[in-house]
Amino acid sequence: MLKKLFKSFHSPLRRAPRPRSTPEVLSSSQHPLKRNEISRHAISVVERLQKAGYQAYLVGGCVRDLLLDIDPKDFDVATSATPEQVRAEFRNARVIGRRFKLVHVHFGREIIEVATFRANHPQGDEEENSNLASRHESGRILRDNVYGTLEDDAQRRDFTINALYYDPTQEHILDYARGMHDVRNHLVRLIGDPEQRYLEDPVRMLRAVRFAAKLDFEIEKHSAAPIRRLAPMLRDIPSARLFDEVLKLFLSGYAEYTFDLLLEHDLFAQLFPASGAALKQNPQYTEKLIRQALINTDDRIHDGKSVTPAFLFAALLWPALPARVLQLQNKGMPPIPAMQEAAHELIAEQCQRIAVPKRFTIPIREIWDMQERLPRRSGKRADLLLENPRFRAGYDFLLLRELAGEDTGGLGEWWTDYQDANDSERRQMIRDLASKGESTGNAPRKRRRSNNNRRKRSDDSGGE
Ligand code: ATP
Ligand code: MG
């Protein structure tokens, strides 16, 4: 295993060096990368650009991941050609992005992203993706795309392990920032002065945690040290960018470990302020519920199953609800409207920090509404709930609450049995509930409805 090969290598921690202006060049015998492990489309893009007289390399996550025996998510190319020059070389290329122009070269479903060498611009947010446009109301100044040399391009990258350039023609790796050393020693280390690099772009704090979790690396101590102090700077980041980052943090298959690292570095409460407060007020339950949700998410991802951000956000925020509900009830609001209002406020507040799109906030509300409806099972209600498209998510969420230690009076088990039961068993289960006088949804009792209008009124207690 390559990992083993690297592990045998150890040298003491160093302070972040200034990036070098001449790279260390590793020939094919000095590194384990093999041309045939690399997307042939990515290689063809590099070769085409080189033949046209430009410099071109594979760079970033793909080189890092290949060195670590991980399948790269995608292949990025860095080049001296401008986006227009790149486009001119390929028929299947599109220039994307307004601020930072990139070129996407399409090969069927595979897209090779080609970026022109850029120089550092200390006031700017870095963003490799194009979905940033028009979201810089927060006062952070952005300068226009500044093209640069290969050396500039290496220096403006975030971590040493992300600044390795692979030339598939010569099979060389160019290392400007001692990235190979950090790959071998499993260290996430910022290039340059850590504090300055976080000030330039606070999202790098989240990226440090993300790579540490994904690669099972340590954040090098000088790169880790300023994070707690600078964590509040995340407030200045546009909420839409934070939404993208949070999805990457929690939907990459390492969410549970990421959560630990976010807590360790005081980043979690910056992203989820109300949940951060719940962690202080009710630490055991809150941590258990969130952790269990993240474990389930990781398991699903590792099993190749789909995951919905709505379920995840519903879980991340749920522990913050009771305190809100109580506050509103203390002001005289009845329980159900208090719950509705608390849910609404909590989501609205969270969206100030992380712009969760409506297509997810609506199902979050529906999952929460289900929690009120699942105990009410009388008459046809249980069957109607089973037909509800949100039943499954609501039921899974109920089980999650129980796993976290909430006492629901065995409601999860009841629903599990009900789903397995045949018609007559189901009718018996409902009769049993009524005879036990359990919460079957008939309260308040005086409003007994006739059979005729029961269905019409059914159980639509809330929703948006
Ligand atoms: P992943 O496996 O998550 O895609 P990646 O390293 O490819 O990891 P990307 O977000 O795709 O990460 O970014 C590609 C490259 O762009 C990084 O490897 C890094 O060199 C550079 N980069 C991205 N974001 C920043 C940033 N905020 N500051 C500096 N450099 C960045
Ligand atoms: Mg990438």
XYZ file of C-alpha atoms and ligand atoms in Angstrom:
496
model
C 0.000 0.000 0.000
C 1.197 3.460 -0.814
C -0.040 4.730 2.522
C 2.325 2.352 4.254
C 5.151 3.469 2.083
C 4.551 7.036 3.153
C 4.055 6.240 6.797
C 7.607 5.007 7.159
C 8.736 8.546 6.490
C 8.943 10.838 9.481
C 10.450 14.164 10.179
C 9.799 16.758 12.869
C 7.115 19.424 12.531
C 8.201 22.599 10.864
C 6.829 26.074 10.792
C 5.104 26.924 7.532
C 7.873 27.784 5.087
C 7.648 30.502 2.508
C 6.753 28.806 -0.713
C 9.777 28.186 -2.894
C 10.186 29.876 -6.212
C 11.831 26.820 -7.713
C 9.987 23.605 -7.151
C 11.304 20.306 -6.038
C 10.907 18.093 -9.078
C 10.117 14.454 -8.453
C 10.684 12.104 -11.354
C 8.534 9.028 -11.969
C 10.807 6.842 -9.850
C 10.462 9.219 -6.888
C 6.683 9.187 -6.594
C 4.001 6.521 -6.909
C 1.669 8.208 -9.437
C 0.954 6.214 -12.547
C -0.356 7.661 -15.775
C -2.834 4.828 -16.173
C -4.551 5.705 -12.887
C -5.553 9.042 -14.335
C -8.574 9.912 -16.406
C -7.520 9.678 -20.049
C -9.627 12.753 -20.739
C -7.678 14.760 -18.198
C -4.415 13.589 -19.775
C -5.639 14.445 -23.245
C -6.519 17.982 -22.110
C -3.056 18.479 -20.621
C -1.317 17.072 -23.686
C -3.352 19.169 -26.062
C -2.523 22.362 -24.190
C 1.146 21.456 -23.982
C 1.264 20.741 -27.727
C -0.230 24.169 -28.321
C 2.713 25.641 -26.423
C 1.157 26.274 -23.022
C 2.155 24.963 -19.632
C -0.420 22.548 -18.262
C -0.583 20.267 -15.218
C -2.970 18.208 -13.196
C -3.293 19.870 -9.844
C -4.996 19.948 -6.460
C -7.261 17.283 -5.028
C -6.667 14.716 -7.770
C -2.875 14.626 -7.304
C -3.212 14.596 -3.516
C -5.808 11.829 -3.539
C -3.893 9.642 -5.992
C -0.808 9.894 -3.785
C -2.953 8.616 -0.930
C -4.555 5.796 -2.889
C -7.935 7.514 -2.883
C -10.096 7.696 -6.001
C -10.178 11.368 -7.020
C -13.631 12.957 -7.255
C -12.587 14.801 -10.376
C -9.516 15.981 -12.266
C -8.516 19.629 -12.377
C -6.045 21.136 -14.790
C -4.039 24.336 -14.280
C -2.547 26.071 -17.290
C -0.785 29.177 -18.523
C -3.404 29.524 -21.298
C -6.177 32.062 -20.720
C -9.772 30.777 -20.702
C -10.261 32.031 -24.251
C -7.080 30.305 -25.397
C -8.215 27.100 -23.726
C -11.599 27.289 -25.371
C -10.004 27.778 -28.740
C -8.233 24.425 -28.363
C -11.340 22.335 -27.700
C -14.640 21.967 -29.482
C -16.327 20.628 -26.379
C -15.321 23.471 -24.039
C -17.389 26.103 -22.251
C -16.183 29.125 -20.322
C -18.005 29.358 -17.010
C -18.030 31.810 -14.118
C -18.114 35.546 -14.223
C -15.523 36.595 -11.657
C -13.203 33.667 -11.989
C -13.420 32.329 -15.443
C -12.845 28.619 -15.781
C -13.205 26.328 -18.719
C -15.155 23.113 -18.575
C -14.087 20.615 -21.181
C -16.856 18.050 -21.632
C -16.300 14.389 -22.474
C -19.726 12.797 -22.224
C -20.508 12.907 -18.520
C -16.971 13.702 -17.442
C -16.008 17.335 -17.098
C -12.372 18.395 -16.860
C -12.073 21.780 -15.218
C -9.298 23.925 -16.592
C -8.166 27.002 -14.667
C -5.645 29.592 -15.730
C -2.723 30.120 -13.309
C -3.780 32.781 -10.828
C -1.898 35.021 -8.448
C -2.797 35.616 -4.835
C -4.971 38.595 -4.134
C -5.032 39.053 -0.411
C -8.429 40.680 -0.074
C -10.278 38.128 -2.090
C -12.361 35.130 -1.345
C -11.074 32.115 -3.094
C -13.597 30.074 -4.865
C -13.007 27.465 -7.426
C -16.599 27.005 -8.327
C -18.669 29.355 -10.335
C -21.688 29.563 -8.102
C -20.533 32.623 -6.250
C -21.630 35.381 -8.526
C -23.504 38.328 -7.040
C -23.177 37.375 -3.414
C -20.668 39.762 -1.966
C -22.859 42.139 -0.054
C -21.044 41.397 3.200
C -18.306 43.940 2.680
C -15.581 41.554 1.706
C -13.810 43.079 -1.243
C -13.189 41.012 -4.289
C -10.743 41.900 -6.933
C -10.972 40.664 -10.414
C -9.330 37.542 -11.563
C -5.568 38.083 -11.499
C -3.654 35.759 -13.740
C -0.170 34.745 -12.683
C 2.710 32.389 -13.208
C 2.886 28.772 -12.148
C 4.765 29.878 -9.008
C 2.041 32.409 -8.196
C -0.572 29.753 -8.714
C 1.155 27.420 -6.250
C 1.421 30.153 -3.618
C -2.202 31.195 -3.733
C -3.459 27.669 -3.063
C -4.612 26.887 0.438
C -2.732 23.828 1.708
C 0.641 22.402 0.827
C -0.972 19.063 -0.037
C -3.222 20.849 -2.537
C -0.365 22.561 -4.357
C 1.225 19.605 -6.119
C 1.396 19.708 -9.922
C 1.633 16.568 -12.002
C 2.879 16.595 -15.540
C 1.632 13.364 -17.166
C 3.913 13.808 -20.184
C 7.158 13.763 -18.248
C 5.540 12.007 -15.287
C 7.035 14.601 -12.952
C 5.523 16.099 -9.834
C 6.375 19.741 -9.113
C 6.303 20.588 -5.430
C 6.555 24.282 -4.533
C 5.379 24.118 -0.941
C 6.813 20.894 0.475
C 3.467 19.246 -0.107
C 5.008 15.795 -0.572
C 6.479 16.046 2.904
C 3.040 16.779 4.350
C 1.348 14.043 2.341
C 3.846 11.597 3.809
C 3.396 12.910 7.324
C -0.378 13.219 7.104
C -0.485 16.933 7.787
C -2.873 19.627 6.644
C -0.693 22.738 6.578
C -1.491 26.149 5.166
C 0.937 27.651 2.696
C 2.435 30.827 4.161
C 1.378 32.544 7.378
C -1.703 30.723 8.720
C -3.347 33.730 10.314
C -2.991 35.816 7.193
C -4.315 33.017 5.014
C -7.398 32.596 7.231
C -7.965 36.332 7.243
C -7.844 36.353 3.452
C -10.454 33.650 3.326
C -11.972 32.303 6.562
C -13.532 29.375 4.691
C -10.045 27.863 4.730
C -10.709 27.028 8.402
C -13.581 24.794 7.301
C -11.509 23.365 4.489
C -8.734 22.471 6.958
C -11.236 20.495 8.995
C -12.771 18.918 5.906
C -9.452 17.618 4.585
C -8.304 16.491 8.036
C -11.499 14.436 8.370
C -11.542 13.104 4.827
C -7.868 12.122 4.720
C -7.515 11.289 8.412
C -4.722 13.865 8.664
C -3.724 16.137 11.546
C -4.064 19.851 11.139
C -0.446 20.960 11.600
C -0.194 22.793 14.911
C 0.566 26.267 13.588
C -2.254 25.943 11.094
C -4.606 24.750 13.854
C -3.650 27.301 16.490
C -5.415 30.435 15.174
C -8.670 28.712 14.228
C -10.541 29.084 17.530
C -9.711 32.756 17.743
C -10.598 33.458 14.131
C -13.675 31.219 13.958
C -16.087 34.184 14.400
C -14.859 35.488 11.041
C -17.080 32.932 9.388
C -19.918 35.354 10.089
C -18.636 37.525 7.248
C -18.905 34.773 4.693
C -21.894 34.926 2.361
C -24.527 32.490 3.566
C -24.862 30.794 0.177
C -21.172 29.922 0.115
C -21.446 28.521 3.638
C -24.339 26.334 2.550
C -22.126 24.785 -0.148
C -19.305 24.287 2.342
C -21.554 22.722 4.967
C -22.843 20.201 2.446
C -19.259 19.291 1.592
C -18.483 18.957 5.307
C -21.399 16.674 6.095
C -22.068 14.810 2.876
C -18.613 13.457 2.086
C -18.895 10.314 4.171
C -16.887 11.602 7.151
C -19.523 13.693 8.851
C -19.168 12.274 12.337
C -15.433 12.906 12.517
C -15.921 16.289 10.884
C -18.389 17.160 13.656
C -15.755 16.294 16.299
C -13.207 18.499 14.592
C -15.691 21.360 14.201
C -16.427 21.150 17.928
C -12.750 20.916 18.812
C -11.963 24.070 16.858
C -15.031 26.038 17.967
C -16.363 26.157 14.432
C -19.642 24.311 14.914
C -21.445 27.035 16.854
C -20.395 29.560 14.213
C -22.250 27.547 11.616
C -25.202 26.524 13.787
C -25.562 29.100 16.566
C -28.830 27.776 18.004
C -27.582 24.192 17.984
C -24.377 25.422 19.624
C -26.508 26.901 22.423
C -28.480 23.633 22.718
C -25.181 21.771 23.062
C -24.470 23.884 26.131
C -27.944 23.626 27.636
C -28.623 19.980 26.983
C -25.275 18.522 25.957
C -25.986 14.829 26.232
C -29.177 14.684 24.208
C -28.081 17.259 21.636
C -24.751 15.642 20.947
C -26.243 12.174 20.810
C -28.949 13.153 18.356
C -26.641 15.054 16.037
C -23.949 12.396 16.202
C -26.413 9.620 15.448
C -27.789 11.561 12.470
C -24.261 12.003 11.148
C -23.389 8.334 11.678
C -26.522 7.376 9.722
C -25.547 9.813 6.972
C -22.010 8.400 6.747
C -23.361 4.837 6.648
C -25.784 5.678 3.868
C -23.053 7.341 1.824
C -20.691 4.413 2.285
C -23.522 2.073 1.201
C -24.117 4.179 -1.913
C -27.579 5.254 -0.722
C -29.048 8.672 -1.248
C -29.043 11.274 1.512
C -31.130 14.384 1.786
C -29.744 17.586 3.224
C -33.250 18.245 4.612
C -33.059 15.300 7.025
C -29.593 16.344 8.097
C -30.575 19.944 8.764
C -33.765 18.787 10.503
C -31.567 16.799 12.895
C -28.923 19.480 13.345
C -31.554 22.012 14.393
C -34.074 19.852 16.251
C -32.364 20.041 19.660
C -32.670 23.834 19.523
C -36.461 23.694 19.187
C -37.682 22.894 22.722
C -36.160 26.010 24.290
C -37.852 28.163 21.633
C -41.189 26.473 22.074
C -40.992 27.012 25.801
C -40.160 30.674 25.399
C -43.230 31.192 23.225
C -45.435 29.153 25.522
C -44.282 31.261 28.433
C -45.532 34.250 26.509
C -48.960 32.591 26.427
C -48.906 30.839 23.074
C -50.642 27.408 22.991
C -48.347 24.407 22.356
C -49.083 23.686 18.686
C -48.825 27.269 17.406
C -45.761 27.719 19.642
C -44.142 24.745 17.940
C -45.009 26.084 14.497
C -43.729 29.541 15.287
C -40.536 28.246 16.926
C -39.799 26.101 13.873
C -40.354 29.040 11.585
C -38.114 31.376 13.617
C -35.363 28.835 14.001
C -35.150 28.099 10.296
C -35.312 31.796 9.387
C -32.460 32.546 11.789
C -30.373 29.648 10.547
C -30.830 30.813 6.969
C -29.230 34.138 7.881
C -26.046 32.209 8.574
C -26.337 29.355 6.083
C -28.635 29.903 3.125
C -30.570 26.652 3.118
C -32.692 26.761 -0.049
C -36.487 26.498 0.147
C -36.456 23.102 -1.486
C -34.861 21.874 1.743
C -36.482 24.107 4.372
C -39.965 22.959 3.358
C -39.176 19.268 3.935
C -37.430 20.174 7.217
C -40.750 21.601 8.403
C -42.605 18.565 7.132
C -40.290 16.184 8.996
C -40.818 18.193 12.173
C -44.598 18.392 11.636
C -44.618 14.624 11.311
C -43.260 14.394 14.835
C -46.457 15.972 16.104
C -48.637 13.829 13.937
C -47.091 10.412 14.509
C -48.549 10.039 18.031
C -52.062 10.699 16.704
C -53.140 7.434 15.234
C -56.882 7.036 15.827
C -59.418 5.992 13.219
C -57.950 6.293 9.755
C -55.167 8.605 10.801
C -52.489 5.970 11.020
C -53.252 4.752 7.503
C -53.341 8.270 6.126
C -49.981 8.972 7.707
C -48.534 5.846 6.126
C -49.554 7.164 2.719
C -47.966 10.536 3.356
C -44.837 10.996 1.200
C -42.984 12.297 4.272
C -43.908 9.322 6.429
C -40.614 7.521 5.930
C -38.481 10.549 6.784
C -40.736 11.378 9.741
C -40.565 7.797 11.029
C -36.773 7.618 10.606
C -36.540 10.893 12.472
C -38.675 9.509 15.292
C -36.298 6.547 15.610
C -33.393 8.957 15.704
C -34.982 10.878 18.578
C -35.485 7.633 20.458
C -31.890 6.557 19.856
C -30.807 9.871 21.329
C -32.698 8.987 24.497
C -36.038 10.718 24.027
C -38.930 8.898 25.664
C -41.765 8.675 23.166
C -43.631 5.911 24.972
C -42.602 3.256 22.482
C -44.007 5.140 19.508
C -41.220 4.045 17.153
C -41.781 0.391 17.922
C -45.531 0.821 17.488
C -45.004 2.263 14.022
C -42.515 -0.441 13.135
C -45.094 -3.093 14.081
C -47.875 -1.241 12.321
C -45.965 -1.221 9.058
C -45.375 -4.963 9.331
C -48.959 -5.792 10.310
C -51.765 -6.955 8.004
C -55.126 -5.171 7.795
C -56.879 -6.914 10.606
C -53.847 -6.667 12.880
C -53.702 -2.984 12.139
C -57.360 -2.507 13.089
C -56.681 -4.353 16.293
C -53.683 -2.144 17.074
C -55.823 0.959 16.699
C -58.570 -0.542 18.923
C -55.956 -1.435 21.524
C -54.726 2.116 21.550
C -58.219 3.480 22.080
C -58.924 1.034 24.890
C -55.657 1.874 26.586
C -56.708 5.496 26.331
C -53.368 6.404 24.857
C -52.801 9.550 22.924
C -54.634 8.685 19.753
C -55.231 12.112 18.476
C -58.750 12.519 19.746
C -57.949 15.251 22.187
C -59.638 17.566 22.836
C -62.323 14.943 23.294
C -65.329 17.204 23.173
C -64.743 17.803 19.458
C -65.782 14.337 18.318
C -66.288 14.453 14.622
C -68.803 12.613 12.535
C -67.456 9.981 10.172
C -68.346 12.160 7.244
C -66.151 15.077 7.854
C -63.343 13.281 9.612
C -61.514 12.599 6.399
C -61.837 16.166 5.202
C -60.369 17.589 8.361
C -58.120 14.605 8.733
C -54.812 15.413 10.264
C -53.460 18.437 8.551
C -52.411 20.262 11.629
C -49.712 22.360 10.137
C -47.326 22.692 7.282
C -46.401 25.713 5.280
P -11.979 17.769 -3.132
O -11.524 16.397 -3.082
O -12.878 18.122 -2.013
O -12.517 18.242 -4.472
P -9.941 19.681 -3.744
O -8.588 19.869 -3.145
O -9.995 19.321 -5.193
O -10.675 18.624 -2.848
P -11.541 21.946 -4.400
O -12.460 22.711 -3.524
O -12.094 21.188 -5.544
O -10.724 20.987 -3.439
O -10.448 22.968 -4.918
C -9.477 22.620 -5.892
C -8.131 23.267 -5.539
O -8.260 24.698 -5.552
C -7.631 22.935 -4.150
O -6.899 21.743 -4.139
C -6.785 24.157 -3.817
O -5.506 24.032 -4.419
C -7.511 25.297 -4.516
N -8.449 25.989 -3.595
C -9.779 25.739 -3.442
N -10.328 26.547 -2.538
C -9.353 27.348 -2.102
C -9.295 28.409 -1.152
N -10.373 28.790 -0.464
N -8.093 29.026 -0.971
C -7.008 28.644 -1.673
N -7.012 27.647 -2.560
C -8.153 27.002 -2.792
Mg -11.772 19.153 -6.421
